[in-house]
Every structure is written in C-alpha cells, then in structure tokens.
CSV table of C-alpha atoms in Angstrom, one decimal:
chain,number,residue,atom,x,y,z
A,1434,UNK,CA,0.0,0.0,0.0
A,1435,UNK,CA,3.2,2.6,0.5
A,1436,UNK,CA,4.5,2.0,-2.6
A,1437,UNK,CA,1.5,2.5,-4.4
A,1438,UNK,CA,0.9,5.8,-2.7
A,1439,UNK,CA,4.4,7.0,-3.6
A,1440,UNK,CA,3.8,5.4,-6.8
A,1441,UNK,CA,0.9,7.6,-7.8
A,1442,UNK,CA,2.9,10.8,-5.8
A,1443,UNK,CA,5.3,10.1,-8.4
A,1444,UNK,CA,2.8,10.0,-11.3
A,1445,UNK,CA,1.0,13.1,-9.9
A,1446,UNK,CA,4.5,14.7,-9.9
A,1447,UNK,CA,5.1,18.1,-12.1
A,1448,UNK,CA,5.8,16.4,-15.8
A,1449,UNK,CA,9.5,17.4,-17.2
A,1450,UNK,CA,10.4,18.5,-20.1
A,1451,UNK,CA,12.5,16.5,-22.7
A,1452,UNK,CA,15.1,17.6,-25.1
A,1453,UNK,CA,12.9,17.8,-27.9
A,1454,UNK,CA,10.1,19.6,-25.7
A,1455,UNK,CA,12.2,22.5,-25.0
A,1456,UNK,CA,12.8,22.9,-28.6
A,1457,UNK,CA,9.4,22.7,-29.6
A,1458,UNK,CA,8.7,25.2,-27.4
A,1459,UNK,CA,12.0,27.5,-28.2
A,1460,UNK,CA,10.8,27.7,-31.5
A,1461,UNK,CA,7.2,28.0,-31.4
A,1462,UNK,CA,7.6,31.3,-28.5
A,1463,UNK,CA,11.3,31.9,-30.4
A,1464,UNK,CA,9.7,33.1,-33.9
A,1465,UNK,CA,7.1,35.3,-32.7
A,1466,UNK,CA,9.0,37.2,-30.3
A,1467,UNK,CA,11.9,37.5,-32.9
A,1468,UNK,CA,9.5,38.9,-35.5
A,1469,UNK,CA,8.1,41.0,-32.8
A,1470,UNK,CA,11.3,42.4,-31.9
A,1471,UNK,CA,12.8,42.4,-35.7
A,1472,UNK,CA,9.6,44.0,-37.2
A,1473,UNK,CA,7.6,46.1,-34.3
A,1474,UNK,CA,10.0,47.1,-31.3
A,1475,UNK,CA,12.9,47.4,-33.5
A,1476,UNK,CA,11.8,50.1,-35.7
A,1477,UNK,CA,10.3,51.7,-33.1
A,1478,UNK,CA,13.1,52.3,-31.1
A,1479,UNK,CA,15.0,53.1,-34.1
A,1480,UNK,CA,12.5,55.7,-35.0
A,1481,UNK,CA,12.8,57.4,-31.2
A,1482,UNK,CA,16.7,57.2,-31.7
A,1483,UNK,CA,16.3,59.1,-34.9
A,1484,UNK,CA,13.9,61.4,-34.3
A,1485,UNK,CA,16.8,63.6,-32.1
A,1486,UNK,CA,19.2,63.2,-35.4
A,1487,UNK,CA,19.4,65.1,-39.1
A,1488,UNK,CA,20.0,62.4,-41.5
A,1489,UNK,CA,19.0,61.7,-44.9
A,1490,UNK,CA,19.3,58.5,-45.3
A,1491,UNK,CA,23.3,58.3,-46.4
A,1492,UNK,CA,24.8,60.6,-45.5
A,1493,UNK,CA,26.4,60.5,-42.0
A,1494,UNK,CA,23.6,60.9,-39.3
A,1495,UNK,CA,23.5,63.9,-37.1
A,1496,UNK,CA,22.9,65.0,-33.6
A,1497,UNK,CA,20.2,67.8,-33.3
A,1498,UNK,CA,18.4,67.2,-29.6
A,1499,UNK,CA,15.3,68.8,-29.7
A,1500,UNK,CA,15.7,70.4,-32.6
A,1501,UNK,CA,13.3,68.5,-34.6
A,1502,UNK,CA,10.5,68.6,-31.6
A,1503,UNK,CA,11.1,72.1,-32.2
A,1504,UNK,CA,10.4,72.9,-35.2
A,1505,UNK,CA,8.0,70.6,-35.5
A,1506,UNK,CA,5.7,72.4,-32.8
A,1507,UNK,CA,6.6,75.8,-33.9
A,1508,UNK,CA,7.7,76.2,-37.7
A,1509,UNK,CA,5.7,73.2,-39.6
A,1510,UNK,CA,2.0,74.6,-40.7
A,1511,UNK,CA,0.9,71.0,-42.2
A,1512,UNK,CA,1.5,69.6,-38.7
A,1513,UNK,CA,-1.6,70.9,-36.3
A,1514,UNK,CA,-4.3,70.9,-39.2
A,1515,UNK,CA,-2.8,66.8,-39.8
A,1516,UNK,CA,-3.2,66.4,-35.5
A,1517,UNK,CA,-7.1,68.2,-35.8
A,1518,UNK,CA,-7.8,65.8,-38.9
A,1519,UNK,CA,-6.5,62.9,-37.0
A,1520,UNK,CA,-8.4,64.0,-33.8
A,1521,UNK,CA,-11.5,64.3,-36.0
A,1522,UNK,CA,-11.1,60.8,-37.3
A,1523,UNK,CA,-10.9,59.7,-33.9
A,1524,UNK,CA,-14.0,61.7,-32.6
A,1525,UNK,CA,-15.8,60.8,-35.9
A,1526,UNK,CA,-15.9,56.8,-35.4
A,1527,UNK,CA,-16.0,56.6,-31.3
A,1528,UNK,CA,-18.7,58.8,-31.1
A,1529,UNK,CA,-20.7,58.4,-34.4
A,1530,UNK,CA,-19.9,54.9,-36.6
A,1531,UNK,CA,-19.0,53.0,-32.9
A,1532,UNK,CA,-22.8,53.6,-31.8
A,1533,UNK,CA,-24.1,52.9,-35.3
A,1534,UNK,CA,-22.7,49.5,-35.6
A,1535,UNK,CA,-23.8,48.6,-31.9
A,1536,UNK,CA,-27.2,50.2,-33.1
A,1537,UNK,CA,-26.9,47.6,-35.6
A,1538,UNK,CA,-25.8,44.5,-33.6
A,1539,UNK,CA,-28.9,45.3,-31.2
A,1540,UNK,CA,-31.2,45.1,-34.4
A,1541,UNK,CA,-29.7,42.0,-36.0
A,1542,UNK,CA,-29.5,39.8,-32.3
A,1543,UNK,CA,-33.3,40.2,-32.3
A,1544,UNK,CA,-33.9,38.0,-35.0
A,1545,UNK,CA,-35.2,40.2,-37.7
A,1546,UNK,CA,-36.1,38.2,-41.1
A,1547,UNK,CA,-33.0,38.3,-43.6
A,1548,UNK,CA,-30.5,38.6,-40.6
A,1549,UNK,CA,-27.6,36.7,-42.1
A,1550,UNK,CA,-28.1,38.4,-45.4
A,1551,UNK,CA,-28.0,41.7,-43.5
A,1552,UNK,CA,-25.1,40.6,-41.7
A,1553,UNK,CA,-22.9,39.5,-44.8
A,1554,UNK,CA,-23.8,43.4,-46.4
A,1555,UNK,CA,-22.8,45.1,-43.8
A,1556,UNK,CA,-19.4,43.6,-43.3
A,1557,UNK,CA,-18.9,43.0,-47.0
A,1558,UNK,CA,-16.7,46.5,-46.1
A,1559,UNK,CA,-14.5,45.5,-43.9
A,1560,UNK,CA,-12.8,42.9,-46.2
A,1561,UNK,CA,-12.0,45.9,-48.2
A,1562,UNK,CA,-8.4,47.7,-47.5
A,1563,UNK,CA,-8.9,51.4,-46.9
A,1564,UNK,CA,-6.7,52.3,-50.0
A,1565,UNK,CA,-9.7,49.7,-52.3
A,1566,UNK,CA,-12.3,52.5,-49.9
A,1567,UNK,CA,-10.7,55.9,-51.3
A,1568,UNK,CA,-10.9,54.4,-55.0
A,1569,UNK,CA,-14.7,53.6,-54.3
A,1570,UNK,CA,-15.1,57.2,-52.9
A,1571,UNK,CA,-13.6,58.8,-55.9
A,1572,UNK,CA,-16.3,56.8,-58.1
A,1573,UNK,CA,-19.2,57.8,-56.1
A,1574,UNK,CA,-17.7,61.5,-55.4
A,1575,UNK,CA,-16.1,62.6,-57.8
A,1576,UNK,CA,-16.6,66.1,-59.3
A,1577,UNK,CA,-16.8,65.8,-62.6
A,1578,UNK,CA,-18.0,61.9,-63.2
A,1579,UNK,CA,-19.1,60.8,-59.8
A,1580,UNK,CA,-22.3,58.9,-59.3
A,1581,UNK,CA,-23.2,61.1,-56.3
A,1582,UNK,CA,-23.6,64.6,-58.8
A,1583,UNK,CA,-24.8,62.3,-61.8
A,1584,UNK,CA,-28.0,61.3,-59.3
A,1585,UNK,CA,-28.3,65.1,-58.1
A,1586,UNK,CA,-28.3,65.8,-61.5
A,1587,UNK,CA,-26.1,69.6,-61.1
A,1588,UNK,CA,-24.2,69.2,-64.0
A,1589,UNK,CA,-23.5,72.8,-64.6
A,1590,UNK,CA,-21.7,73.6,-61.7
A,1591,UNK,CA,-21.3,70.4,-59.7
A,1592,UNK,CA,-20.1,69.8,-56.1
A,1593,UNK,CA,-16.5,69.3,-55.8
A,1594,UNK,CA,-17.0,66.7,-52.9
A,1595,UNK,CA,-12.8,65.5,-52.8
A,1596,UNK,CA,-11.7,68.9,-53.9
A,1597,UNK,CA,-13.5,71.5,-51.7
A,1598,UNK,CA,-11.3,71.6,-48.0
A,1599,UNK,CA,-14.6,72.7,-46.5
A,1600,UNK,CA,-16.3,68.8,-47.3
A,1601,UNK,CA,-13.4,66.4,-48.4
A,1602,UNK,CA,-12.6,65.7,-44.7
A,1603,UNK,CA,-16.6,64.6,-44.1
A,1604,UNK,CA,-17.2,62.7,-47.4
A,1605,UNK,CA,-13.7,60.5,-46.3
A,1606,UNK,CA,-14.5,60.1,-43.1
A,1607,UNK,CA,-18.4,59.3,-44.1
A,1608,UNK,CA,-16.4,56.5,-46.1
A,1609,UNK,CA,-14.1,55.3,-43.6
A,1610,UNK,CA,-17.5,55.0,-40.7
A,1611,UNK,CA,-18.7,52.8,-43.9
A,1612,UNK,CA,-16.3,50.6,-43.2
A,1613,UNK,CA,-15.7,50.4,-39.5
A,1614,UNK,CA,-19.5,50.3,-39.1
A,1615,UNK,CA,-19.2,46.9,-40.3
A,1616,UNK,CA,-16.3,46.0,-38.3
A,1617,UNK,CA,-18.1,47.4,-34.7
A,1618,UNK,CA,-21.1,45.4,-35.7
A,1619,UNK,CA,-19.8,41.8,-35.9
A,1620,UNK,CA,-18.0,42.1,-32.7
A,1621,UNK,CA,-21.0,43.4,-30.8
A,1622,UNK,CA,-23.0,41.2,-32.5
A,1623,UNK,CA,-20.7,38.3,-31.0
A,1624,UNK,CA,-21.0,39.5,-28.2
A,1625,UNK,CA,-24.7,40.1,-27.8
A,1626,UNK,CA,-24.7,36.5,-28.7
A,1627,UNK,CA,-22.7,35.4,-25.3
A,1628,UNK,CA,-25.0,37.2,-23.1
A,1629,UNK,CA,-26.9,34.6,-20.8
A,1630,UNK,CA,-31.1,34.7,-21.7
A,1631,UNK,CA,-31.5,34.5,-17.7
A,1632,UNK,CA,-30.1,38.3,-17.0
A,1633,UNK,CA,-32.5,39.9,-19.4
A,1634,UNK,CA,-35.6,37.7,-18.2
A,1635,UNK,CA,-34.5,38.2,-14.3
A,1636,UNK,CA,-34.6,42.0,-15.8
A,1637,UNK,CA,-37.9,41.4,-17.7
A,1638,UNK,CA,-39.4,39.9,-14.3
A,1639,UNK,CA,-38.2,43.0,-12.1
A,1640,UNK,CA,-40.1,45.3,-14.3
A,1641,UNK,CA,-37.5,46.6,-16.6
A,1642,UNK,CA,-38.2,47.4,-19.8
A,1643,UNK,CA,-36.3,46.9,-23.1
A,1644,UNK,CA,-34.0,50.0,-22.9
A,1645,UNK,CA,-33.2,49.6,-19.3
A,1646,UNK,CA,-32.3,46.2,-19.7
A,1647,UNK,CA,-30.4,47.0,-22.5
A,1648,UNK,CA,-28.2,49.6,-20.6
A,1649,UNK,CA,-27.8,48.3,-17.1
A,1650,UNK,CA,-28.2,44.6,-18.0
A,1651,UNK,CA,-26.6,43.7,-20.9
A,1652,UNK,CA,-24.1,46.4,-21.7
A,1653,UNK,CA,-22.5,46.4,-18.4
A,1654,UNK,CA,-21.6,42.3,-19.6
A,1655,UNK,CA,-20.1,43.6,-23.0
A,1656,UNK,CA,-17.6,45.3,-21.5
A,1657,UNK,CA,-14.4,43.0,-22.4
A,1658,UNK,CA,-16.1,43.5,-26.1
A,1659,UNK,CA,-15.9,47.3,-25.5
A,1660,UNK,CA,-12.2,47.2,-24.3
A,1661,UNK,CA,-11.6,45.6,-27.9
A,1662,UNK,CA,-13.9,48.1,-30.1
A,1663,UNK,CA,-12.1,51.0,-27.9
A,1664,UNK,CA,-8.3,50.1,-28.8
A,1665,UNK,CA,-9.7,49.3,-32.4
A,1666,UNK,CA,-11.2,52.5,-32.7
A,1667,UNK,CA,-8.1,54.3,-31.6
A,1668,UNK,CA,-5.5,52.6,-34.2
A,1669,UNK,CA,-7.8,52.6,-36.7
A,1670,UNK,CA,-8.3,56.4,-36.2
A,1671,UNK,CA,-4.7,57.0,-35.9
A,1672,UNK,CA,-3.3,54.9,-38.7
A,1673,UNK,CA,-5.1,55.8,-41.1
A,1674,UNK,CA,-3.1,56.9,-44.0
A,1675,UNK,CA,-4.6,54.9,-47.4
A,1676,UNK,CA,-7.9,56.1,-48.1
A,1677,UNK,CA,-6.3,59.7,-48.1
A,1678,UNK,CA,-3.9,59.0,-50.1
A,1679,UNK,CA,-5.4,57.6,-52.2
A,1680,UNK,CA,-8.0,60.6,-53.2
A,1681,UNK,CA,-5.6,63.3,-53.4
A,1682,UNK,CA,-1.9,62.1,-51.2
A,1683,UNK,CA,-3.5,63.4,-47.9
A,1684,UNK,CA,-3.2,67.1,-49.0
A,1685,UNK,CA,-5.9,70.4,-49.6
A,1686,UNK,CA,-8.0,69.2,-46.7
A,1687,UNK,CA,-7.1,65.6,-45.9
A,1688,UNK,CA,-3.8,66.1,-44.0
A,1689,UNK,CA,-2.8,63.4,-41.7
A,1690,UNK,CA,0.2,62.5,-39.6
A,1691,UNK,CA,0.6,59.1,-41.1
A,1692,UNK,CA,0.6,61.3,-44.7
A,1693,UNK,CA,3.6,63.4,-43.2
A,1694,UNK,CA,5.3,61.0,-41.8
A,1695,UNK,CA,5.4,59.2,-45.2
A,1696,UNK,CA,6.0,62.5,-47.2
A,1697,UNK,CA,9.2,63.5,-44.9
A,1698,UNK,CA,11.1,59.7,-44.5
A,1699,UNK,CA,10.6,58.5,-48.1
A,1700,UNK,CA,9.5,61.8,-50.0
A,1701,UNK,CA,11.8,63.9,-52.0
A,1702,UNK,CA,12.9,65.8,-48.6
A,1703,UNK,CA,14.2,62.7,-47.3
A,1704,UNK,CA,14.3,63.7,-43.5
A,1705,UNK,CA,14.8,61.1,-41.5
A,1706,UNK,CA,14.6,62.4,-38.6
A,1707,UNK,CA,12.0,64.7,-38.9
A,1708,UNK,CA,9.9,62.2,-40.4
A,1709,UNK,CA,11.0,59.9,-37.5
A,1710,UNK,CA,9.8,62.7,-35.0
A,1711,UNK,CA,6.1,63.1,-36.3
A,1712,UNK,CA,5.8,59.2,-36.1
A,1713,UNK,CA,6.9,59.6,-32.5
A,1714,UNK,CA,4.7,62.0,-31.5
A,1715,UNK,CA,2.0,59.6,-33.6
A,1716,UNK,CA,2.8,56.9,-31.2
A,1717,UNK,CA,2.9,59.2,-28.3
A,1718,UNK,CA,-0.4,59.8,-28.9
A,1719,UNK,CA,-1.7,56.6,-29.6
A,1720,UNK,CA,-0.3,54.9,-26.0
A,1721,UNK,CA,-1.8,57.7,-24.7
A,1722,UNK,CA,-5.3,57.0,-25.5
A,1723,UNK,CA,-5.3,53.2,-25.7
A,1724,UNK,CA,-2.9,53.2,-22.1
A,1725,UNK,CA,-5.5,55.5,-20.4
A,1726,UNK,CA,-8.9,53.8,-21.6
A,1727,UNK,CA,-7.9,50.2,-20.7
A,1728,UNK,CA,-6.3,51.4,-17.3
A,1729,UNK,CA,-10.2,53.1,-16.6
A,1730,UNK,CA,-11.3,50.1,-18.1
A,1731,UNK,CA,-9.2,47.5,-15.8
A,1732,UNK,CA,-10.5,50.1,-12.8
A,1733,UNK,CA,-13.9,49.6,-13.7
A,1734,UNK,CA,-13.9,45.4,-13.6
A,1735,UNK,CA,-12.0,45.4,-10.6
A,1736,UNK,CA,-14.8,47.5,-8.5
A,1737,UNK,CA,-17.5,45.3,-9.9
C-alpha cells in the first residue's frame, strides 16, 4: 500500500520536459517574439533614436536634440491641421460609426427576417483595404464623373466633394465609418450573442423594460467586447493613412500624420529624422489613448 501511494505521488509529480520539448517550445515562442522584436520594437526604437538626429538616409547621421520637436511644434503649418484631422477621425468613429454598428448588432440579435443576409452586407466593407475604400469614394464622389452629382443631377456647376477643403474631410470620413460600421457590428453582434437569456428575463421579471435592460443589464456584460472596439477605434483612427492618399496624397483638406510622416522619411525631402519625429509624437499619442482607456477600463472590472 506505501509504494502504491508514492507510486501515484510520483505519477502526480510536475511532468518534465525533454530535449525535444524545449525545442518545440523555443521555437514555437522563439519566432514570434523574434519577428516581434525584428519588425515592431525594433523600428520603433530606431525611429525614437532618430527622431533627435538630421539624416537623410546616407549621408552621415547627425545629432540635433530637440531640434526636430522644435520645429516641428513651432515652424511646420501641415502639422496641427494633420493632428485636428486625426483627432477628427478619432472623434468621428467613437462617437458616431461605434454607436451605429452597436445600433446595428442590437437590431440584428433580435432576429429580424433576412439577418444573415443583412449581416454578410454590412461587413462585405470591412474585407475591403482602406486604399480599395478611397478608389470607391472617388467613383461615387467625384466632381466631374461621380455617381453622387450624376444622381443630383447639377451638371453645370457640380459639387467638388474630394476637392472642396470645407467637405473632403466629411465625405472621407463618411467613407471610412462605412467601413468600420461593419467592423463594430460583428464584434458586438458576438458578443450580444454570449449574453446569458436569464439576465434579461431576471430584468424582464423586475419590471424593466427593453431600454433599461439594455443599458444596465446587458451592456455592463459587453464590457471586455468594449475594451476591444475601444483600442480598435483608436489605431484605426490614428493609422489611417490609405484612403487619403489615395484621393488626393493626404493634401488640400485631408492632411494626416501618417501622410507626413510618409511625405518626410521617403518623400523627395528625405528627413529622417523629422519624419521619424512626427511618427513619435503619432505613437505618443496613440499609447496615450489606448494606455489611459484600458487602465479606466481594468478600474472599472475590478470594482465590480
């Protein structure tokens, strides 16, 4: 009877690894964290490094400081109109295409007829790249040989919709909602889908009605789905370089930092480290908003 206790102790025993275990595992945590370091934390540390240098890309690379900082704050006019567009872009789709594709999910969860066909025509966007987005925007907006003046039927002075500063900004970002709409809506929809049946009838017994169960029963549980549309929301609002560019190269109207940073590291300009001090200051920003809402975010789930 002892040795079959310490016999099973034994068994029960924390497993060991083998030879060929360890390598399995080198390799499968190995490669990611290489490419993670090669391709994401690499460049990025390169690109703080560089942003206090001059350097053109050959020639022998320069200590400036601040310098760049500098003159990037105080002697660069594209630079605040490209921070208000990106802000815009970030107000635009948290506070107006978020809502409408959770508007969405709540409409679809209830079962309406044609739901899955809905569903597949209002993602169809999102399997579309931003730059494929822009090219459909032109088509529809276009001044001279859009669809959108062809159906108002203005021919003799039609609307420059991608060339007017006043309404380019709106039209793209009406295109870019079209698009992240989509993207909102299948992750709420998911989620909606998780929610247990019992909360909303335990609500539905204690005389709530549908809105009020909405907001105080079932929202509160799609907060880890909220945490994830947040942060998406964010990058997708601060990276967004393609659809501008391609309209009109993210100039008269559609300025963004991503457009500068592009137009300074590989433009005719070549400044490294100018360019390299924008796409700081875009990173900057973007910890700063995705750090602080998941920090009130992690607050909130631990006072539940």
């Amino acid at each position: 009877m002892p040795h079959t206790t310490a016999r099973r102790a034994r068994r029960r025993g924390p497993r060991k690894f083998s030879s060929r275990d360890l390598a399995v595992i080198g390799v499968l945590l190995g490669i990611p964290v290489l490419l993670d370091l090669t391709l994401i934390w690499g460049p990025t540390l390169a690109s703080i490094g560089l942003s206090f240098t001059s350097w053109d890309g050959i020639g022998d690379i320069h200590w400036v400081g601040v310098d760049n900082y500098r003159t990037l704050f105080t002697d660069y006019p594209p630079f605040w109109p490209a921070a208000r567009n990106n802000l815009l872009w970030l107000a635009f789709l948290g506070f107006v295409a978020t809502p409408f594709g959770l508007l969405l999910a709540v409409l679809l969860d209830k079962g309406v007829r044609f739901s899955r066909f809905y569903q597949s025509t209002l993602y169809m966007p999102v399997v579309l790249s931003l730059a494929i987005v822009g090219f459909i925007a032109q088509l529809v907006f276009s001044r001279d040989q859009g669809v959108l003046n062809a159906i108002i039927g203005n021919t003799d002075d039609p609307v420059d919709w991608l060339g007017d500063p006043d309404l380019n900004i709106w039209v793209v970002l009406l295109a870019a909602a079209w698009r992240h709409t989509g993207y909102v809506m299948i992750l709420y929809l998911a989620g909606l889908k998780s929610v247990d049946p019992s909360l909303k009838e335990a609500a539905a017994l204690d005389g709530a009605n549908e809105r009020q169960t909405f907001f105080r029963v079932v929202l509160p549980t799609l907060r880890p789905v909220n945490v994830i549309v947040g942060v998406i929301t964010v990058i997708e609002a601060l990276r967004a370089f393609d659809i501008v560019y391609a309209i009109n190269h993210g100039r008269n109207g559609l300025e963004l930092l991503s457009v500068l940073v592009t137009d300074n590291i590989i433009g005719e300009a070549s400044r490294i480290g100018f360019g390299s001090a924008i796409a700081v200051v875009l990173l900057t920003v973007s910890l700063g908003f995705i750090v602080t809402y998941l920090v009130q975010e992690l607050r909130g789930e631990k006072k539940r």
